[in-house]
mmCIF file of C-alpha atoms in Angstrom:
data_model
loop_
_atom_site.group_PDB
_atom_site.id
_atom_site.type_symbol
_atom_site.label_atom_id
_atom_site.label_comp_id
_atom_site.label_asym_id
_atom_site.label_seq_id
_atom_site.Cartn_x
_atom_site.Cartn_y
_atom_site.Cartn_z
ATOM 1 C CA MET A 1 -7.422 -27.657 -7.007
ATOM 2 C CA SER A 2 -7.223 -24.029 -7.564
ATOM 3 C CA ASP A 3 -5.433 -22.370 -10.602
ATOM 4 C CA VAL A 4 -3.879 -19.815 -8.283
ATOM 5 C CA LEU A 5 -3.479 -19.762 -4.402
ATOM 6 C CA LEU A 6 -2.893 -16.396 -2.812
ATOM 7 C CA VAL A 7 -1.117 -16.330 0.757
ATOM 8 C CA GLY A 8 -1.908 -12.997 2.385
ATOM 9 C CA GLY A 9 -5.183 -11.120 2.696
ATOM 10 C CA GLY A 10 -3.839 -7.462 2.597
ATOM 11 C CA VAL A 11 -4.854 -5.044 -0.270
ATOM 12 C CA VAL A 12 -2.077 -6.496 -2.338
ATOM 13 C CA GLY A 13 -3.477 -10.028 -1.900
ATOM 14 C CA LEU A 14 -6.975 -9.103 -2.167
ATOM 15 C CA LEU A 15 -6.323 -7.106 -5.301
ATOM 16 C CA SER A 16 -4.286 -9.979 -6.858
ATOM 17 C CA ALA A 17 -7.222 -12.232 -6.216
ATOM 18 C CA TRP A 18 -9.810 -9.734 -7.790
ATOM 19 C CA THR A 19 -7.452 -9.342 -10.758
ATOM 20 C CA LEU A 20 -6.860 -12.943 -11.460
ATOM 21 C CA GLY A 21 -10.462 -13.790 -10.657
ATOM 22 C CA ARG A 22 -11.715 -11.384 -13.156
ATOM 23 C CA GLU A 23 -9.714 -13.269 -15.646
ATOM 24 C CA GLY A 24 -11.630 -16.358 -14.989
ATOM 25 C CA LEU A 25 -8.747 -18.353 -13.034
ATOM 26 C CA ARG A 26 -10.200 -20.448 -9.947
ATOM 27 C CA VAL A 27 -8.545 -18.638 -6.974
ATOM 28 C CA THR A 28 -8.020 -19.434 -3.387
ATOM 29 C CA LEU A 29 -6.920 -16.797 -1.001
ATOM 30 C CA VAL A 30 -5.550 -17.741 2.556
ATOM 31 C CA GLU A 31 -5.150 -15.248 5.426
ATOM 32 C CA ARG A 32 -4.086 -16.249 9.036
ATOM 33 C CA GLY A 33 -6.197 -13.618 10.590
ATOM 34 C CA GLU A 34 -8.770 -11.557 9.139
ATOM 35 C CA THR A 35 -8.383 -9.994 5.598
ATOM 36 C CA GLY A 36 -7.175 -6.200 5.385
ATOM 37 C CA ARG A 37 -6.466 -5.991 9.150
ATOM 38 C CA GLU A 38 -2.448 -5.660 9.003
ATOM 39 C CA ALA A 39 -0.579 -2.857 7.163
ATOM 40 C CA SER A 40 -3.418 -2.226 4.775
ATOM 41 C CA TRP A 41 -5.754 -1.231 7.574
ATOM 42 C CA ALA A 42 -3.182 0.806 9.380
ATOM 43 C CA GLY A 43 -1.819 2.995 6.542
ATOM 44 C CA GLY A 44 -2.887 6.511 5.582
ATOM 45 C CA GLY A 45 -3.886 5.626 2.088
ATOM 46 C CA ILE A 46 -2.100 8.510 0.021
ATOM 47 C CA VAL A 47 -2.396 7.462 -3.620
ATOM 48 C CA SER A 48 1.166 8.760 -4.064
ATOM 49 C CA PRO A 49 4.738 8.045 -2.676
ATOM 50 C CA LEU A 50 5.254 10.690 0.019
ATOM 51 C CA TYR A 51 8.179 12.194 -1.736
ATOM 52 C CA PRO A 52 7.899 10.620 -5.371
ATOM 53 C CA TRP A 53 11.038 12.357 -6.692
ATOM 54 C CA ARG A 54 13.211 10.687 -4.034
ATOM 55 C CA TYR A 55 12.397 7.177 -5.615
ATOM 56 C CA GLY A 56 13.829 5.508 -8.825
ATOM 57 C CA ARG A 57 11.938 4.849 -11.979
ATOM 58 C CA ALA A 58 10.825 1.412 -10.734
ATOM 59 C CA VAL A 59 8.632 2.775 -8.012
ATOM 60 C CA ALA A 60 7.388 5.845 -10.267
ATOM 61 C CA ASN A 61 6.204 3.602 -13.181
ATOM 62 C CA LEU A 62 3.946 1.556 -10.840
ATOM 63 C CA ALA A 63 2.808 4.629 -8.939
ATOM 64 C CA HIS A 64 1.836 6.364 -12.070
ATOM 65 C CA TRP A 65 -0.081 3.505 -13.495
ATOM 66 C CA SER A 66 -2.099 2.926 -10.259
ATOM 67 C CA GLN A 67 -2.755 6.753 -9.690
ATOM 68 C CA ASP A 68 -4.565 6.768 -13.062
ATOM 69 C CA PHE A 69 -6.449 3.590 -12.296
ATOM 70 C CA TYR A 70 -7.704 4.324 -8.842
ATOM 71 C CA PRO A 71 -10.741 6.435 -9.720
ATOM 72 C CA ALA A 72 -12.066 3.664 -11.878
ATOM 73 C CA LEU A 73 -11.334 1.010 -9.443
ATOM 74 C CA GLY A 74 -13.169 2.907 -6.679
ATOM 75 C CA GLN A 75 -16.277 3.446 -9.053
ATOM 76 C CA GLN A 76 -16.132 -0.290 -10.170
ATOM 77 C CA LEU A 77 -15.837 -1.773 -6.549
ATOM 78 C CA LEU A 78 -18.700 0.594 -5.448
ATOM 79 C CA GLU A 79 -21.022 -0.350 -8.131
ATOM 80 C CA ASP A 80 -20.170 -3.906 -7.730
ATOM 81 C CA THR A 81 -20.374 -4.094 -3.972
ATOM 82 C CA GLY A 82 -21.982 -1.181 -2.516
ATOM 83 C CA VAL A 83 -19.018 -0.506 -0.361
ATOM 84 C CA ASP A 84 -17.404 2.736 -1.175
ATOM 85 C CA PRO A 85 -13.528 2.817 -0.958
ATOM 86 C CA GLU A 86 -13.841 6.542 -0.773
ATOM 87 C CA VAL A 87 -11.193 7.562 -3.510
ATOM 88 C CA HIS A 88 -10.990 11.295 -2.367
ATOM 89 C CA VAL A 89 -9.059 13.693 -4.606
ATOM 90 C CA THR A 90 -7.889 16.491 -2.372
ATOM 91 C CA GLY A 91 -4.516 17.346 -3.775
ATOM 92 C CA LEU A 92 -1.451 17.543 -1.711
ATOM 93 C CA TYR A 93 0.837 20.461 -0.512
ATOM 94 C CA TRP A 94 4.400 19.674 0.353
ATOM 95 C CA LEU A 95 5.724 22.372 2.801
ATOM 96 C CA ASP A 96 9.231 23.704 3.489
ATOM 97 C CA LEU A 97 10.890 21.000 1.359
ATOM 98 C CA ASP A 98 14.944 20.990 1.664
ATOM 99 C CA ASP A 99 14.812 19.425 -1.919
ATOM 100 C CA GLN A 100 12.162 21.612 -3.575
ATOM 101 C CA ALA A 101 14.288 22.269 -6.662
ATOM 102 C CA GLU A 102 14.718 18.540 -7.171
ATOM 103 C CA ALA A 103 10.868 17.982 -6.785
ATOM 104 C CA LEU A 104 10.278 20.502 -9.504
ATOM 105 C CA ALA A 105 12.829 19.050 -11.819
ATOM 106 C CA TRP A 106 11.481 15.813 -11.153
ATOM 107 C CA ALA A 107 8.038 16.936 -12.208
ATOM 108 C CA ARG A 108 9.309 18.685 -15.437
ATOM 109 C CA ALA A 109 11.085 15.561 -16.540
ATOM 110 C CA ASN A 110 8.023 13.317 -15.817
ATOM 111 C CA ALA A 111 5.396 15.539 -16.852
ATOM 112 C CA ARG A 112 3.641 15.494 -13.498
ATOM 113 C CA PRO A 113 1.459 18.512 -12.307
ATOM 114 C CA LEU A 114 3.708 19.678 -9.386
ATOM 115 C CA ARG A 115 4.392 23.365 -9.142
ATOM 116 C CA GLU A 116 5.631 25.900 -6.857
ATOM 117 C CA VAL A 117 2.845 28.027 -4.961
ATOM 118 C CA ASP A 118 3.057 31.123 -2.672
ATOM 119 C CA ILE A 119 2.603 30.309 0.921
ATOM 120 C CA SER A 120 -0.245 32.927 1.103
ATOM 121 C CA ALA A 121 -2.185 30.980 -1.556
ATOM 122 C CA VAL A 122 -1.778 27.857 0.642
ATOM 123 C CA HIS A 123 -3.380 29.546 3.587
ATOM 124 C CA ASP A 124 -6.159 30.916 1.368
ATOM 125 C CA ALA A 125 -6.880 27.278 0.020
ATOM 126 C CA VAL A 126 -6.156 25.596 3.521
ATOM 127 C CA PRO A 127 -7.286 27.916 6.194
ATOM 128 C CA ALA A 128 -6.512 25.274 9.022
ATOM 129 C CA LEU A 129 -2.799 25.376 7.967
ATOM 130 C CA GLY A 130 -0.564 26.656 10.843
ATOM 131 C CA ALA A 131 1.350 29.940 10.273
ATOM 132 C CA GLY A 132 4.913 28.712 10.726
ATOM 133 C CA PHE A 133 5.736 27.516 7.143
ATOM 134 C CA ARG A 134 7.596 29.705 4.282
ATOM 135 C CA LYS A 135 7.192 27.874 0.981
ATOM 136 C CA ALA A 136 5.048 25.110 -0.537
ATOM 137 C CA VAL A 137 4.668 23.014 -3.850
ATOM 138 C CA HIS A 138 1.335 21.501 -4.954
ATOM 139 C CA MET A 139 0.026 18.655 -6.939
ATOM 140 C CA PRO A 140 -3.632 19.002 -7.330
ATOM 141 C CA GLY A 141 -4.810 15.532 -8.423
ATOM 142 C CA VAL A 142 -3.491 13.501 -5.698
ATOM 143 C CA ALA A 143 -6.274 11.534 -4.138
ATOM 144 C CA ASN A 144 -6.478 9.568 -0.751
ATOM 145 C CA VAL A 145 -8.246 6.083 -0.336
ATOM 146 C CA ARG A 146 -10.102 4.983 2.931
ATOM 147 C CA ASN A 147 -8.052 1.756 3.099
ATOM 148 C CA PRO A 148 -10.048 -0.110 5.555
ATOM 149 C CA ARG A 149 -13.002 0.403 3.354
ATOM 150 C CA LEU A 150 -11.045 -0.517 0.316
ATOM 151 C CA ALA A 151 -10.317 -3.681 1.899
ATOM 152 C CA ARG A 152 -13.806 -4.376 2.738
ATOM 153 C CA SER A 153 -14.891 -3.660 -0.660
ATOM 154 C CA LEU A 154 -12.383 -5.830 -2.108
ATOM 155 C CA ARG A 155 -13.560 -8.801 0.358
ATOM 156 C CA GLU A 156 -17.139 -8.212 -0.787
ATOM 157 C CA ALA A 157 -16.235 -8.151 -4.265
ATOM 158 C CA LEU A 158 -14.304 -11.525 -3.911
ATOM 159 C CA ARG A 159 -17.199 -13.027 -1.941
ATOM 160 C CA ARG A 160 -19.598 -12.459 -4.995
ATOM 161 C CA MET A 161 -17.254 -14.090 -7.441
ATOM 162 C CA PRO A 162 -18.227 -17.893 -7.871
ATOM 163 C CA ASN A 163 -14.521 -18.718 -8.931
ATOM 164 C CA VAL A 164 -12.842 -17.242 -5.855
ATOM 165 C CA GLU A 165 -12.649 -18.759 -2.181
ATOM 166 C CA VAL A 166 -11.179 -16.746 0.787
ATOM 167 C CA ARG A 167 -10.323 -18.627 3.829
ATOM 168 C CA GLU A 168 -9.649 -16.533 6.910
ATOM 169 C CA GLY A 169 -8.053 -17.899 9.993
ATOM 170 C CA CYS A 170 -5.775 -20.220 7.927
ATOM 171 C CA GLU A 171 -2.106 -19.899 8.887
ATOM 172 C CA VAL A 172 0.256 -21.306 6.333
ATOM 173 C CA GLY A 173 2.999 -23.656 7.933
ATOM 174 C CA GLY A 174 4.932 -24.564 4.771
ATOM 175 C CA PHE A 175 4.793 -25.217 1.032
ATOM 176 C CA VAL A 176 3.479 -28.568 -0.742
ATOM 177 C CA HIS A 177 6.329 -29.829 -2.911
ATOM 178 C CA GLU A 178 5.962 -32.048 -5.810
ATOM 179 C CA GLN A 179 8.442 -33.048 -8.593
ATOM 180 C CA GLY A 180 10.668 -30.081 -7.887
ATOM 181 C CA ALA A 181 7.946 -27.582 -7.953
ATOM 182 C CA ILE A 182 5.601 -25.797 -5.367
ATOM 183 C CA ARG A 183 2.112 -27.008 -5.610
ATOM 184 C CA GLY A 184 0.286 -25.288 -2.753
ATOM 185 C CA VAL A 185 0.726 -24.834 0.932
ATOM 186 C CA ARG A 186 0.391 -26.652 4.189
ATOM 187 C CA CYS A 187 -1.919 -25.238 6.899
ATOM 188 C CA ALA A 188 -3.702 -26.634 9.983
ATOM 189 C CA ALA A 189 -6.621 -27.953 7.927
ATOM 190 C CA GLY A 190 -4.365 -29.766 5.613
ATOM 191 C CA GLU A 191 -2.914 -29.267 1.999
ATOM 192 C CA LEU A 192 -4.251 -26.591 -0.171
ATOM 193 C CA ARG A 193 -3.169 -27.303 -3.617
ATOM 194 C CA ALA A 194 -2.735 -24.986 -6.702
ATOM 195 C CA GLU A 195 -0.961 -24.639 -10.153
ATOM 196 C CA ALA A 196 0.558 -21.567 -8.972
ATOM 197 C CA THR A 197 1.061 -20.141 -5.473
ATOM 198 C CA VAL A 198 1.565 -16.480 -4.968
ATOM 199 C CA LEU A 199 3.243 -15.150 -1.736
ATOM 200 C CA ALA A 200 1.666 -11.703 -0.916
ATOM 201 C CA ALA A 201 2.154 -11.580 2.991
ATOM 202 C CA GLY A 202 3.627 -8.412 3.328
ATOM 203 C CA ALA A 203 6.312 -8.163 6.189
ATOM 204 C CA TRP A 204 5.744 -11.972 7.004
ATOM 205 C CA SER A 205 6.715 -13.018 3.604
ATOM 206 C CA GLY A 206 10.194 -13.383 4.538
ATOM 207 C CA GLU A 207 9.593 -15.975 7.273
ATOM 208 C CA LEU A 208 7.670 -18.015 4.874
ATOM 209 C CA LEU A 209 10.231 -18.082 2.170
ATOM 210 C CA ALA A 210 13.154 -18.832 4.560
ATOM 211 C CA SER A 211 11.527 -22.380 4.618
ATOM 212 C CA LEU A 212 12.930 -22.885 0.993
ATOM 213 C CA GLY A 213 16.298 -21.819 2.204
ATOM 214 C CA LEU A 214 15.769 -18.421 0.435
ATOM 215 C CA GLU A 215 16.483 -14.908 1.894
ATOM 216 C CA LEU A 216 13.918 -12.320 1.026
ATOM 217 C CA PRO A 217 15.234 -8.773 2.159
ATOM 218 C CA VAL A 218 11.701 -7.824 3.391
ATOM 219 C CA ALA A 219 11.468 -6.626 7.030
ATOM 220 C CA PRO A 220 8.893 -5.101 9.226
ATOM 221 C CA VAL A 221 8.897 -1.355 9.793
ATOM 222 C CA LYS A 222 6.688 -0.037 12.392
ATOM 223 C CA GLY A 223 4.522 2.909 11.591
ATOM 224 C CA GLN A 224 2.131 4.726 14.205
ATOM 225 C CA MET A 225 -0.826 6.823 13.187
ATOM 226 C CA ILE A 226 -3.294 9.139 15.179
ATOM 227 C CA LEU A 227 -6.878 10.124 14.056
ATOM 228 C CA TYR A 228 -8.828 12.922 15.120
ATOM 229 C CA LYS A 229 -12.727 13.889 14.498
ATOM 230 C CA CYS A 230 -13.248 17.365 12.901
ATOM 231 C CA ALA A 231 -15.995 19.126 11.026
ATOM 232 C CA ALA A 232 -16.361 17.726 7.538
ATOM 233 C CA ASP A 233 -14.931 20.864 5.878
ATOM 234 C CA PHE A 234 -12.265 21.440 8.462
ATOM 235 C CA LEU A 235 -9.223 20.378 6.159
ATOM 236 C CA SER A 236 -9.665 20.678 2.425
ATOM 237 C CA SER A 237 -6.330 19.192 1.243
ATOM 238 C CA MET A 238 -3.615 16.887 2.424
ATOM 239 C CA VAL A 239 -0.657 18.620 3.882
ATOM 240 C CA LEU A 240 2.953 17.353 4.519
ATOM 241 C CA ALA A 241 5.993 18.755 6.371
ATOM 242 C CA LYS A 242 8.973 17.366 7.998
ATOM 243 C CA GLY A 243 7.843 13.871 6.913
ATOM 244 C CA ARG A 244 4.526 13.967 8.570
ATOM 245 C CA TYR A 245 1.170 14.547 6.977
ATOM 246 C CA ALA A 246 -2.355 15.202 7.667
ATOM 247 C CA ILE A 247 -5.193 13.279 5.477
ATOM 248 C CA PRO A 248 -8.761 14.423 5.365
ATOM 249 C CA ARG A 249 -11.432 11.750 5.080
ATOM 250 C CA ARG A 250 -14.902 12.936 3.437
ATOM 251 C CA ASP A 251 -16.514 12.748 7.124
ATOM 252 C CA GLY A 252 -14.256 15.100 9.016
ATOM 253 C CA HIS A 253 -11.902 12.261 10.419
ATOM 254 C CA ILE A 254 -8.082 13.576 9.933
ATOM 255 C CA LEU A 255 -5.326 10.992 9.980
ATOM 256 C CA VAL A 256 -1.805 12.120 11.169
ATOM 257 C CA GLY A 257 1.121 10.017 10.663
ATOM 258 C CA SER A 258 3.528 8.359 10.773
ATOM 259 C CA THR A 259 6.561 7.015 12.523
ATOM 260 C CA LEU A 260 9.413 4.877 11.087
ATOM 261 C CA GLU A 261 10.515 2.288 13.558
ATOM 262 C CA HIS A 262 12.691 -0.808 13.407
ATOM 263 C CA ALA A 263 11.000 -2.884 16.293
ATOM 264 C CA GLY A 264 10.748 -6.214 14.794
ATOM 265 C CA PHE A 265 7.286 -7.451 14.788
ATOM 266 C CA ASP A 266 5.997 -5.461 17.747
ATOM 267 C CA LYS A 267 2.884 -3.400 16.795
ATOM 268 C CA THR A 268 2.366 -1.991 20.371
ATOM 269 C CA PRO A 269 1.551 1.868 20.260
ATOM 270 C CA THR A 270 3.696 4.029 22.398
ATOM 271 C CA ASP A 271 3.282 7.017 24.428
ATOM 272 C CA GLU A 272 6.410 8.466 22.866
ATOM 273 C CA ALA A 273 4.849 8.232 19.536
ATOM 274 C CA LEU A 274 1.613 9.664 20.417
ATOM 275 C CA ALA A 275 3.309 12.602 21.932
ATOM 276 C CA SER A 276 5.358 13.155 18.749
ATOM 277 C CA LEU A 277 2.355 12.718 16.234
ATOM 278 C CA ARG A 278 0.375 15.046 18.492
ATOM 279 C CA ALA A 279 2.981 17.760 18.425
ATOM 280 C CA SER A 280 3.286 17.334 14.507
ATOM 281 C CA ALA A 281 -0.492 17.475 14.283
ATOM 282 C CA GLU A 282 -0.713 20.809 16.263
ATOM 283 C CA GLU A 283 2.189 22.326 14.105
ATOM 284 C CA LEU A 284 0.237 21.511 10.882
ATOM 285 C CA LEU A 285 -2.998 22.215 12.268
ATOM 286 C CA PRO A 286 -3.203 24.357 15.217
ATOM 287 C CA ALA A 287 -6.998 24.038 15.879
ATOM 288 C CA LEU A 288 -6.213 20.395 17.027
ATOM 289 C CA ALA A 289 -4.157 21.896 19.990
ATOM 290 C CA GLY A 290 -5.867 20.412 23.226
ATOM 291 C CA GLN A 291 -7.984 18.040 21.265
ATOM 292 C CA ALA A 292 -7.515 14.288 22.217
ATOM 293 C CA PRO A 293 -7.239 12.021 19.319
ATOM 294 C CA VAL A 294 -9.903 9.314 18.866
ATOM 295 C CA GLY A 295 -7.555 6.867 17.671
ATOM 296 C CA HIS A 296 -3.838 5.622 17.942
ATOM 297 C CA TRP A 297 -2.473 2.369 16.312
ATOM 298 C CA ALA A 298 0.400 1.006 14.643
ATOM 299 C CA GLY A 299 1.010 -1.157 11.778
ATOM 300 C CA LEU A 300 3.947 -3.034 10.095
ATOM 301 C CA ARG A 301 5.005 -2.136 6.536
ATOM 302 C CA PRO A 302 7.186 -4.520 4.373
ATOM 303 C CA GLY A 303 10.368 -2.731 4.100
ATOM 304 C CA SER A 304 12.364 -3.559 1.173
ATOM 305 C CA PRO A 305 15.623 -2.162 -0.474
ATOM 306 C CA GLU A 306 14.787 1.082 -2.229
ATOM 307 C CA GLY A 307 11.173 0.480 -1.740
ATOM 308 C CA ILE A 308 10.964 -1.742 -4.992
ATOM 309 C CA PRO A 309 8.545 -4.738 -4.527
ATOM 310 C CA PHE A 310 9.289 -8.145 -5.638
ATOM 311 C CA ILE A 311 6.868 -9.176 -8.506
ATOM 312 C CA GLY A 312 7.325 -12.404 -10.401
ATOM 313 C CA GLN A 313 8.380 -15.934 -10.373
ATOM 314 C CA VAL A 314 10.846 -17.325 -7.732
ATOM 315 C CA PRO A 315 13.667 -18.652 -9.668
ATOM 316 C CA GLY A 316 14.368 -22.403 -9.095
ATOM 317 C CA HIS A 317 10.971 -23.022 -7.644
ATOM 318 C CA GLU A 318 8.451 -23.451 -10.255
ATOM 319 C CA GLY A 319 4.863 -22.420 -9.488
ATOM 320 C CA LEU A 320 5.982 -19.985 -6.750
ATOM 321 C CA TRP A 321 5.414 -16.358 -7.101
ATOM 322 C CA LEU A 322 5.835 -13.090 -5.250
ATOM 323 C CA ASN A 323 3.997 -9.993 -4.852
ATOM 324 C CA THR A 324 5.399 -8.363 -1.743
ATOM 325 C CA GLY A 325 7.831 -5.663 -0.351
ATOM 326 C CA HIS A 326 5.965 -2.561 -1.318
ATOM 327 C CA TYR A 327 7.256 -0.934 1.928
ATOM 328 C CA ARG A 328 5.492 2.570 2.439
ATOM 329 C CA ASN A 329 3.793 2.343 -0.847
ATOM 330 C CA GLY A 330 1.506 -0.676 -0.803
ATOM 331 C CA LEU A 331 -1.684 1.090 -1.351
ATOM 332 C CA VAL A 332 -0.235 3.532 -3.964
ATOM 333 C CA LEU A 333 1.476 0.688 -6.081
ATOM 334 C CA ALA A 334 -1.038 -2.238 -5.434
ATOM 335 C CA PRO A 335 -3.198 -1.846 -8.713
ATOM 336 C CA ALA A 336 -0.201 -1.849 -10.796
ATOM 337 C CA SER A 337 1.634 -4.447 -9.028
ATOM 338 C CA CYS A 338 -1.409 -6.913 -9.165
ATOM 339 C CA ARG A 339 -2.035 -6.139 -12.988
ATOM 340 C CA LEU A 340 1.713 -6.804 -13.628
ATOM 341 C CA LEU A 341 1.685 -10.063 -11.787
ATOM 342 C CA ALA A 342 -1.665 -11.264 -13.752
ATOM 343 C CA ASP A 343 0.191 -10.198 -17.038
ATOM 344 C CA LEU A 344 3.330 -12.231 -16.121
ATOM 345 C CA MET A 345 1.242 -15.352 -14.739
ATOM 346 C CA LEU A 346 -0.805 -15.168 -18.170
ATOM 347 C CA LYS A 347 2.274 -14.743 -20.267
ATOM 348 C CA ARG A 348 1.053 -11.446 -21.881
ATOM 349 C CA GLU A 349 2.538 -8.236 -22.620
ATOM 350 C CA PRO A 350 2.984 -6.349 -19.379
ATOM 351 C CA ILE A 351 1.741 -3.116 -18.624
ATOM 352 C CA ILE A 352 5.280 -1.745 -17.709
ATOM 353 C CA GLU A 353 8.703 -3.247 -17.973
ATOM 354 C CA ALA A 354 8.731 -6.053 -15.507
ATOM 355 C CA GLN A 355 12.682 -6.481 -14.939
ATOM 356 C CA PRO A 356 13.173 -4.292 -12.100
ATOM 357 C CA TYR A 357 10.696 -6.178 -9.740
ATOM 358 C CA ALA A 358 12.072 -9.787 -10.868
ATOM 359 C CA PRO A 359 12.781 -11.998 -7.605
ATOM 360 C CA GLU A 360 15.859 -13.332 -9.851
ATOM 361 C CA GLY A 361 19.112 -11.958 -8.508
ATOM 362 C CA ARG A 362 17.437 -10.208 -5.665
ATOM 363 C CA LEU A 363 17.124 -13.187 -3.533
ATOM 364 C CA VAL A 364 20.069 -14.827 -1.774
ATOM 365 C CA ALA A 365 20.404 -18.612 -0.495
ATOM 366 C CA ALA A 366 20.052 -18.801 3.396
ATOM 367 C CA PRO A 367 20.708 -21.812 5.624
ATOM 368 C CA LEU A 368 17.730 -23.829 6.387
ATOM 369 C CA ALA A 369 16.342 -23.745 10.111
#
């Protein structure tokens, strides 16, 4: 019997297992497919909310802690596993913002290093940028992480931990109830039991929680991305305009994203999105005109009200915990979310105020199917 059973093998689930495993707990993680192959694989990996000033304090507190933690996390995983998550500090330019004054006011109020820069200085720093932009703000310390490699690194780290077991291809069909508490899950191979069960299944979390008569307001939001291959020095910084961004990887790959679509659990890439993303890519980086993307895919974000994740124990269901609903910011918020979860489970002083993420008062009763 495990101390903790984690349901969901995305970055939030993997990092939860890593964090709790390093505390000495016996951890089992179950994933219905392969670990790290859903939203965690599909995202861009910017270690910042796209527009941080448009979120409330709850998201900002998690983001700031995680941003400070990521460089050390990347280095630790590289040393432990030999797999480099590639935490790549490039900075980020926001172009032609409608709410630039609000962004700068937010930066002053939160002591964040965001400042206005002359557009000519942006072109000097980012020669590949298109000519049609008028104004910009810049935050120099923003990193991106190569999310598929982060997931691989975490999976390898867990493989090397004797107190952690990972079961892929293990689809959960329901929960194990015992004397009014949740004591594990049921899957095709039988029951898996644990003192505590953590639901970290992203967009699929609501389906599992519905079996308990609870409605979790987390729904799939489709996002499509495209990928180009350029010279390693083609793009020196992340750039963002009109809701679309370009992210440089160290080896010259450039990600461009993303769409926001409410299409249920459909992950099919579409020609319409491809055309729209290519147009955005060519507006940001005109040298990409006529160059075919080398990849096009879609993933499902776990959309939640105001983008605030659910982290904590489920009221009325002893032994059941949530770490889910991170919407567009799963990779950004994961380190702080997983540390906060561990703090709460181990009954120690949390890194930040935990109440905004508590499931209590944010779940509603729903009729059982």
